[in-house]
Amino acid sequence: SFPTRRSSDLSEDSIVVMVGPIFDKPIAKCMDKGLPVPTRFWKVVYAPKSGKKWAWVMPHSKTVHPYETYSCNQDSLLKVLKLTVQKH
């Protein structure tokens, strides 16, 4: 599991970065030399002090496009990851 921190644990200039793999095919079909290789990956950067957040979904391959090409919003990222967020 991921380590968790309360926002009170973060310094004023802290940022939070989260990353993970995306397997568009069954993992058994994504194997390379015995290791699963994701087809894409996601990254989220969050600045708690300002409340700003940025997200990207990028191919797991060499790209020639600037990273802005792969930016997305929270709803798009959740859809790609097949996740839902319940409101409290």
PDB file of N, CA, C and O in Angstrom, residues 39-88:
ATOM      1  N   THR A  39       1.122  -0.477 -21.159  1.00  0.00           N
ATOM      2  CA  THR A  39       1.028   0.203 -22.449  1.00  0.00           C
ATOM      3  C   THR A  39       1.051   1.720 -22.268  1.00  0.00           C
ATOM      4  O   THR A  39       1.480   2.444 -23.157  1.00  0.00           O
ATOM      5  N   ARG A  40       0.581   2.190 -21.118  1.00  0.00           N
ATOM      6  CA  ARG A  40       0.583   3.619 -20.815  1.00  0.00           C
ATOM      7  C   ARG A  40       0.845   3.785 -19.315  1.00  0.00           C
ATOM      8  O   ARG A  40       0.818   2.819 -18.564  1.00  0.00           O
ATOM      9  N   PHE A  41       1.091   5.019 -18.903  1.00  0.00           N
ATOM     10  CA  PHE A  41       1.180   5.304 -17.480  1.00  0.00           C
ATOM     11  C   PHE A  41       0.524   6.645 -17.204  1.00  0.00           C
ATOM     12  O   PHE A  41       0.322   7.455 -18.096  1.00  0.00           O
ATOM     13  N   TRP A  42       0.154   6.850 -15.945  1.00  0.00           N
ATOM     14  CA  TRP A  42      -0.479   8.104 -15.530  1.00  0.00           C
ATOM     15  C   TRP A  42       0.380   8.769 -14.473  1.00  0.00           C
ATOM     16  O   TRP A  42       1.140   8.121 -13.768  1.00  0.00           O
ATOM     17  N   LYS A  43       0.244  10.075 -14.395  1.00  0.00           N
ATOM     18  CA  LYS A  43       0.955  10.847 -13.387  1.00  0.00           C
ATOM     19  C   LYS A  43       0.050  11.991 -12.947  1.00  0.00           C
ATOM     20  O   LYS A  43      -0.615  12.625 -13.761  1.00  0.00           O
ATOM     21  N   VAL A  44       0.012  12.228 -11.640  1.00  0.00           N
ATOM     22  CA  VAL A  44      -0.718  13.357 -11.069  1.00  0.00           C
ATOM     23  C   VAL A  44       0.251  14.137 -10.183  1.00  0.00           C
ATOM     24  O   VAL A  44       0.991  13.541  -9.400  1.00  0.00           O
ATOM     25  N   VAL A  45       0.257  15.444 -10.335  1.00  0.00           N
ATOM     26  CA  VAL A  45       1.041  16.333  -9.482  1.00  0.00           C
ATOM     27  C   VAL A  45       0.055  17.249  -8.786  1.00  0.00           C
ATOM     28  O   VAL A  45      -0.810  17.864  -9.436  1.00  0.00           O
ATOM     29  N   TYR A  46       0.161  17.333  -7.464  1.00  0.00           N
ATOM     30  CA  TYR A  46      -0.772  18.122  -6.659  1.00  0.00           C
ATOM     31  C   TYR A  46       0.018  19.062  -5.757  1.00  0.00           C
ATOM     32  O   TYR A  46       0.958  18.645  -5.089  1.00  0.00           O
ATOM     33  N   ALA A  47      -0.368  20.329  -5.769  1.00  0.00           N
ATOM     34  CA  ALA A  47       0.248  21.338  -4.905  1.00  0.00           C
ATOM     35  C   ALA A  47      -0.781  21.711  -3.833  1.00  0.00           C
ATOM     36  O   ALA A  47      -1.701  22.489  -4.094  1.00  0.00           O
ATOM     37  N   PRO A  48      -0.670  21.131  -2.624  1.00  0.00           N
ATOM     38  CA  PRO A  48      -1.675  21.351  -1.587  1.00  0.00           C
ATOM     39  C   PRO A  48      -1.882  22.817  -1.206  1.00  0.00           C
ATOM     40  O   PRO A  48      -3.008  23.242  -0.960  1.00  0.00           O
ATOM     41  N   LYS A  49      -0.813  23.576  -1.180  1.00  0.00           N
ATOM     42  CA  LYS A  49      -0.933  24.972  -0.748  1.00  0.00           C
ATOM     43  C   LYS A  49      -1.861  25.756  -1.668  1.00  0.00           C
ATOM     44  O   LYS A  49      -2.725  26.495  -1.213  1.00  0.00           O
ATOM     45  N   SER A  50      -1.701  25.575  -2.972  1.00  0.00           N
ATOM     46  CA  SER A  50      -2.530  26.309  -3.926  1.00  0.00           C
ATOM     47  C   SER A  50      -3.783  25.542  -4.329  1.00  0.00           C
ATOM     48  O   SER A  50      -4.707  26.119  -4.885  1.00  0.00           O
ATOM     49  N   GLY A  51      -3.786  24.228  -4.072  1.00  0.00           N
ATOM     50  CA  GLY A  51      -4.921  23.401  -4.481  1.00  0.00           C
ATOM     51  C   GLY A  51      -4.877  23.028  -5.955  1.00  0.00           C
ATOM     52  O   GLY A  51      -5.793  22.400  -6.468  1.00  0.00           O
ATOM     53  N   LYS A  52      -3.808  23.384  -6.656  1.00  0.00           N
ATOM     54  CA  LYS A  52      -3.695  23.076  -8.080  1.00  0.00           C
ATOM     55  C   LYS A  52      -3.290  21.623  -8.272  1.00  0.00           C
ATOM     56  O   LYS A  52      -2.563  21.053  -7.466  1.00  0.00           O
ATOM     57  N   LYS A  53      -3.783  21.053  -9.378  1.00  0.00           N
ATOM     58  CA  LYS A  53      -3.405  19.680  -9.716  1.00  0.00           C
ATOM     59  C   LYS A  53      -3.295  19.553 -11.224  1.00  0.00           C
ATOM     60  O   LYS A  53      -3.973  20.253 -11.977  1.00  0.00           O
ATOM     61  N   TRP A  54      -2.388  18.688 -11.644  1.00  0.00           N
ATOM     62  CA  TRP A  54      -2.156  18.422 -13.050  1.00  0.00           C
ATOM     63  C   TRP A  54      -2.127  16.916 -13.236  1.00  0.00           C
ATOM     64  O   TRP A  54      -1.663  16.187 -12.376  1.00  0.00           O
ATOM     65  N   ALA A  55      -2.615  16.451 -14.383  1.00  0.00           N
ATOM     66  CA  ALA A  55      -2.632  15.012 -14.655  1.00  0.00           C
ATOM     67  C   ALA A  55      -2.255  14.756 -16.106  1.00  0.00           C
ATOM     68  O   ALA A  55      -2.551  15.572 -16.991  1.00  0.00           O
ATOM     69  N   TRP A  56      -1.596  13.617 -16.318  1.00  0.00           N
ATOM     70  CA  TRP A  56      -1.203  13.184 -17.653  1.00  0.00           C
ATOM     71  C   TRP A  56      -1.441  11.695 -17.790  1.00  0.00           C
ATOM     72  O   TRP A  56      -1.297  10.941 -16.844  1.00  0.00           O
ATOM     73  N   VAL A  57      -1.786  11.276 -18.997  1.00  0.00           N
ATOM     74  CA  VAL A  57      -1.795   9.865 -19.390  1.00  0.00           C
ATOM     75  C   VAL A  57      -0.911   9.792 -20.622  1.00  0.00           C
ATOM     76  O   VAL A  57      -1.199  10.429 -21.635  1.00  0.00           O
ATOM     77  N   MET A  58       0.194   9.046 -20.495  1.00  0.00           N
ATOM     78  CA  MET A  58       1.197   9.014 -21.558  1.00  0.00           C
ATOM     79  C   MET A  58       1.468   7.587 -22.014  1.00  0.00           C
ATOM     80  O   MET A  58       1.387   6.647 -21.210  1.00  0.00           O
ATOM     81  N   PRO A  59       1.806   7.431 -23.294  1.00  0.00           N
ATOM     82  CA  PRO A  59       2.167   6.087 -23.769  1.00  0.00           C
ATOM     83  C   PRO A  59       3.496   5.650 -23.149  1.00  0.00           C
ATOM     84  O   PRO A  59       4.336   6.488 -22.829  1.00  0.00           O
ATOM     85  N   HIS A  60       3.631   4.365 -22.978  1.00  0.00           N
ATOM     86  CA  HIS A  60       4.890   3.816 -22.471  1.00  0.00           C
ATOM     87  C   HIS A  60       5.784   3.517 -23.669  1.00  0.00           C
ATOM     88  O   HIS A  60       6.054   2.369 -24.026  1.00  0.00           O
ATOM     89  N   SER A  61       6.186   4.590 -24.317  1.00  0.00           N
ATOM     90  CA  SER A  61       7.055   4.476 -25.491  1.00  0.00           C
ATOM     91  C   SER A  61       7.746   5.814 -25.690  1.00  0.00           C
ATOM     92  O   SER A  61       7.364   6.821 -25.080  1.00  0.00           O
ATOM     93  N   LYS A  62       8.712   5.820 -26.547  1.00  0.00           N
ATOM     94  CA  LYS A  62       9.404   7.066 -26.846  1.00  0.00           C
ATOM     95  C   LYS A  62       8.421   7.991 -27.575  1.00  0.00           C
ATOM     96  O   LYS A  62       7.745   7.573 -28.509  1.00  0.00           O
ATOM     97  N   THR A  63       8.341   9.231 -27.127  1.00  0.00           N
ATOM     98  CA  THR A  63       7.425  10.173 -27.759  1.00  0.00           C
ATOM     99  C   THR A  63       8.189  11.396 -28.239  1.00  0.00           C
ATOM    100  O   THR A  63       9.248  11.727 -27.718  1.00  0.00           O
ATOM    101  N   VAL A  64       7.627  12.054 -29.215  1.00  0.00           N
ATOM    102  CA  VAL A  64       8.229  13.281 -29.714  1.00  0.00           C
ATOM    103  C   VAL A  64       7.336  14.477 -29.415  1.00  0.00           C
ATOM    104  O   VAL A  64       7.657  15.598 -29.757  1.00  0.00           O
ATOM    105  N   HIS A  65       6.209  14.218 -28.780  1.00  0.00           N
ATOM    106  CA  HIS A  65       5.259  15.278 -28.466  1.00  0.00           C
ATOM    107  C   HIS A  65       5.586  15.894 -27.108  1.00  0.00           C
ATOM    108  O   HIS A  65       6.047  15.202 -26.202  1.00  0.00           O
ATOM    109  N   PRO A  66       5.306  17.183 -26.930  1.00  0.00           N
ATOM    110  CA  PRO A  66       5.499  17.794 -25.604  1.00  0.00           C
ATOM    111  C   PRO A  66       4.512  17.190 -24.601  1.00  0.00           C
ATOM    112  O   PRO A  66       3.437  16.718 -24.984  1.00  0.00           O
ATOM    113  N   TYR A  67       4.897  17.199 -23.333  1.00  0.00           N
ATOM    114  CA  TYR A  67       4.060  16.552 -22.321  1.00  0.00           C
ATOM    115  C   TYR A  67       2.666  17.159 -22.236  1.00  0.00           C
ATOM    116  O   TYR A  67       1.709  16.483 -21.857  1.00  0.00           O
ATOM    117  N   GLU A  68       2.501  18.424 -22.621  1.00  0.00           N
ATOM    118  CA  GLU A  68       1.176  19.054 -22.579  1.00  0.00           C
ATOM    119  C   GLU A  68       0.171  18.310 -23.465  1.00  0.00           C
ATOM    120  O   GLU A  68      -1.030  18.334 -23.205  1.00  0.00           O
ATOM    121  N   THR A  69       0.672  17.645 -24.489  1.00  0.00           N
ATOM    122  CA  THR A  69      -0.179  16.870 -25.395  1.00  0.00           C
ATOM    123  C   THR A  69      -0.958  15.803 -24.625  1.00  0.00           C
ATOM    124  O   THR A  69      -2.067  15.443 -25.001  1.00  0.00           O
ATOM    125  N   TYR A  70      -0.391  15.311 -23.550  1.00  0.00           N
ATOM    126  CA  TYR A  70      -0.965  14.189 -22.814  1.00  0.00           C
ATOM    127  C   TYR A  70      -1.704  14.613 -21.547  1.00  0.00           C
ATOM    128  O   TYR A  70      -2.146  13.763 -20.779  1.00  0.00           O
ATOM    129  N   SER A  71      -1.840  15.913 -21.328  1.00  0.00           N
ATOM    130  CA  SER A  71      -2.520  16.361 -20.111  1.00  0.00           C
ATOM    131  C   SER A  71      -4.005  16.009 -20.177  1.00  0.00           C
ATOM    132  O   SER A  71      -4.594  15.891 -21.261  1.00  0.00           O
ATOM    133  N   CYS A  72      -4.595  15.824 -19.026  1.00  0.00           N
ATOM    134  CA  CYS A  72      -6.012  15.493 -18.950  1.00  0.00           C
ATOM    135  C   CYS A  72      -6.572  16.032 -17.638  1.00  0.00           C
ATOM    136  O   CYS A  72      -5.825  16.443 -16.753  1.00  0.00           O
ATOM    137  N   ASN A  73      -7.883  16.009 -17.518  1.00  0.00           N
ATOM    138  CA  ASN A  73      -8.498  16.440 -16.265  1.00  0.00           C
ATOM    139  C   ASN A  73      -8.791  15.216 -15.399  1.00  0.00           C
ATOM    140  O   ASN A  73      -8.612  14.069 -15.821  1.00  0.00           O
ATOM    141  N   GLN A  74      -9.250  15.468 -14.189  1.00  0.00           N
ATOM    142  CA  GLN A  74      -9.495  14.390 -13.223  1.00  0.00           C
ATOM    143  C   GLN A  74     -10.525  13.400 -13.745  1.00  0.00           C
ATOM    144  O   GLN A  74     -10.347  12.192 -13.631  1.00  0.00           O
ATOM    145  N   ASP A  75     -11.607  13.892 -14.337  1.00  0.00           N
ATOM    146  CA  ASP A  75     -12.651  12.981 -14.830  1.00  0.00           C
ATOM    147  C   ASP A  75     -12.122  12.057 -15.925  1.00  0.00           C
ATOM    148  O   ASP A  75     -12.435  10.868 -15.941  1.00  0.00           O
ATOM    149  N   SER A  76     -11.315  12.610 -16.836  1.00  0.00           N
ATOM    150  CA  SER A  76     -10.732  11.785 -17.906  1.00  0.00           C
ATOM    151  C   SER A  76      -9.811  10.720 -17.332  1.00  0.00           C
ATOM    152  O   SER A  76      -9.834   9.570 -17.768  1.00  0.00           O
ATOM    153  N   LEU A  77      -8.997  11.111 -16.349  1.00  0.00           N
ATOM    154  CA  LEU A  77      -8.077  10.159 -15.739  1.00  0.00           C
ATOM    155  C   LEU A  77      -8.845   9.045 -15.033  1.00  0.00           C
ATOM    156  O   LEU A  77      -8.527   7.864 -15.190  1.00  0.00           O
ATOM    157  N   LEU A  78      -9.865   9.395 -14.291  1.00  0.00           N
ATOM    158  CA  LEU A  78     -10.658   8.381 -13.589  1.00  0.00           C
ATOM    159  C   LEU A  78     -11.322   7.429 -14.578  1.00  0.00           C
ATOM    160  O   LEU A  78     -11.404   6.226 -14.328  1.00  0.00           O
ATOM    161  N   LYS A  79     -11.769   7.951 -15.706  1.00  0.00           N
ATOM    162  CA  LYS A  79     -12.391   7.100 -16.722  1.00  0.00           C
ATOM    163  C   LYS A  79     -11.372   6.115 -17.299  1.00  0.00           C
ATOM    164  O   LYS A  79     -11.662   4.932 -17.456  1.00  0.00           O
ATOM    165  N   VAL A  80     -10.174   6.598 -17.613  1.00  0.00           N
ATOM    166  CA  VAL A  80      -9.111   5.728 -18.140  1.00  0.00           C
ATOM    167  C   VAL A  80      -8.776   4.633 -17.129  1.00  0.00           C
ATOM    168  O   VAL A  80      -8.578   3.477 -17.489  1.00  0.00           O
ATOM    169  N   LEU A  81      -8.724   5.006 -15.850  1.00  0.00           N
ATOM    170  CA  LEU A  81      -8.368   4.045 -14.800  1.00  0.00           C
ATOM    171  C   LEU A  81      -9.548   3.188 -14.355  1.00  0.00           C
ATOM    172  O   LEU A  81      -9.401   2.302 -13.523  1.00  0.00           O
ATOM    173  N   LYS A  82     -10.739   3.506 -14.883  1.00  0.00           N
ATOM    174  CA  LYS A  82     -11.972   2.799 -14.529  1.00  0.00           C
ATOM    175  C   LYS A  82     -12.238   2.890 -13.028  1.00  0.00           C
ATOM    176  O   LYS A  82     -12.561   1.899 -12.367  1.00  0.00           O
ATOM    177  N   LEU A  83     -12.088   4.115 -12.496  1.00  0.00           N
ATOM    178  CA  LEU A  83     -12.306   4.372 -11.075  1.00  0.00           C
ATOM    179  C   LEU A  83     -13.422   5.383 -10.893  1.00  0.00           C
ATOM    180  O   LEU A  83     -13.692   6.198 -11.765  1.00  0.00           O
ATOM    181  N   THR A  84     -14.022   5.352  -9.735  1.00  0.00           N
ATOM    182  CA  THR A  84     -14.988   6.374  -9.350  1.00  0.00           C
ATOM    183  C   THR A  84     -14.586   6.910  -7.987  1.00  0.00           C
ATOM    184  O   THR A  84     -13.947   6.227  -7.190  1.00  0.00           O
ATOM    185  N   VAL A  85     -14.942   8.143  -7.742  1.00  0.00           N
ATOM    186  CA  VAL A  85     -14.677   8.773  -6.447  1.00  0.00           C
ATOM    187  C   VAL A  85     -16.009   9.084  -5.817  1.00  0.00           C
ATOM    188  O   VAL A  85     -16.850   9.749  -6.420  1.00  0.00           O
ATOM    189  N   GLN A  86     -16.194   8.601  -4.610  1.00  0.00           N
ATOM    190  CA  GLN A  86     -17.429   8.880  -3.895  1.00  0.00           C
ATOM    191  C   GLN A  86     -17.278  10.150  -3.097  1.00  0.00           C
ATOM    192  O   GLN A  86     -16.277  10.381  -2.429  1.00  0.00           O
ATOM    193  N   LYS A  87     -18.281  11.010  -3.196  1.00  0.00           N
ATOM    194  CA  LYS A  87     -18.286  12.262  -2.441  1.00  0.00           C
ATOM    195  C   LYS A  87     -18.609  11.940  -0.991  1.00  0.00           C
ATOM    196  O   LYS A  87     -19.419  11.090  -0.698  1.00  0.00           O
ATOM    197  N   HIS A  88     -17.960  12.646  -0.078  1.00  0.00           N
ATOM    198  CA  HIS A  88     -18.231  12.448   1.354  1.00  0.00           C
ATOM    199  C   HIS A  88     -19.248  13.441   1.828  1.00  0.00           C
ATOM    200  O   HIS A  88     -19.337  14.530   1.463  1.00  0.00           O
TER     201      HIS A  88
END
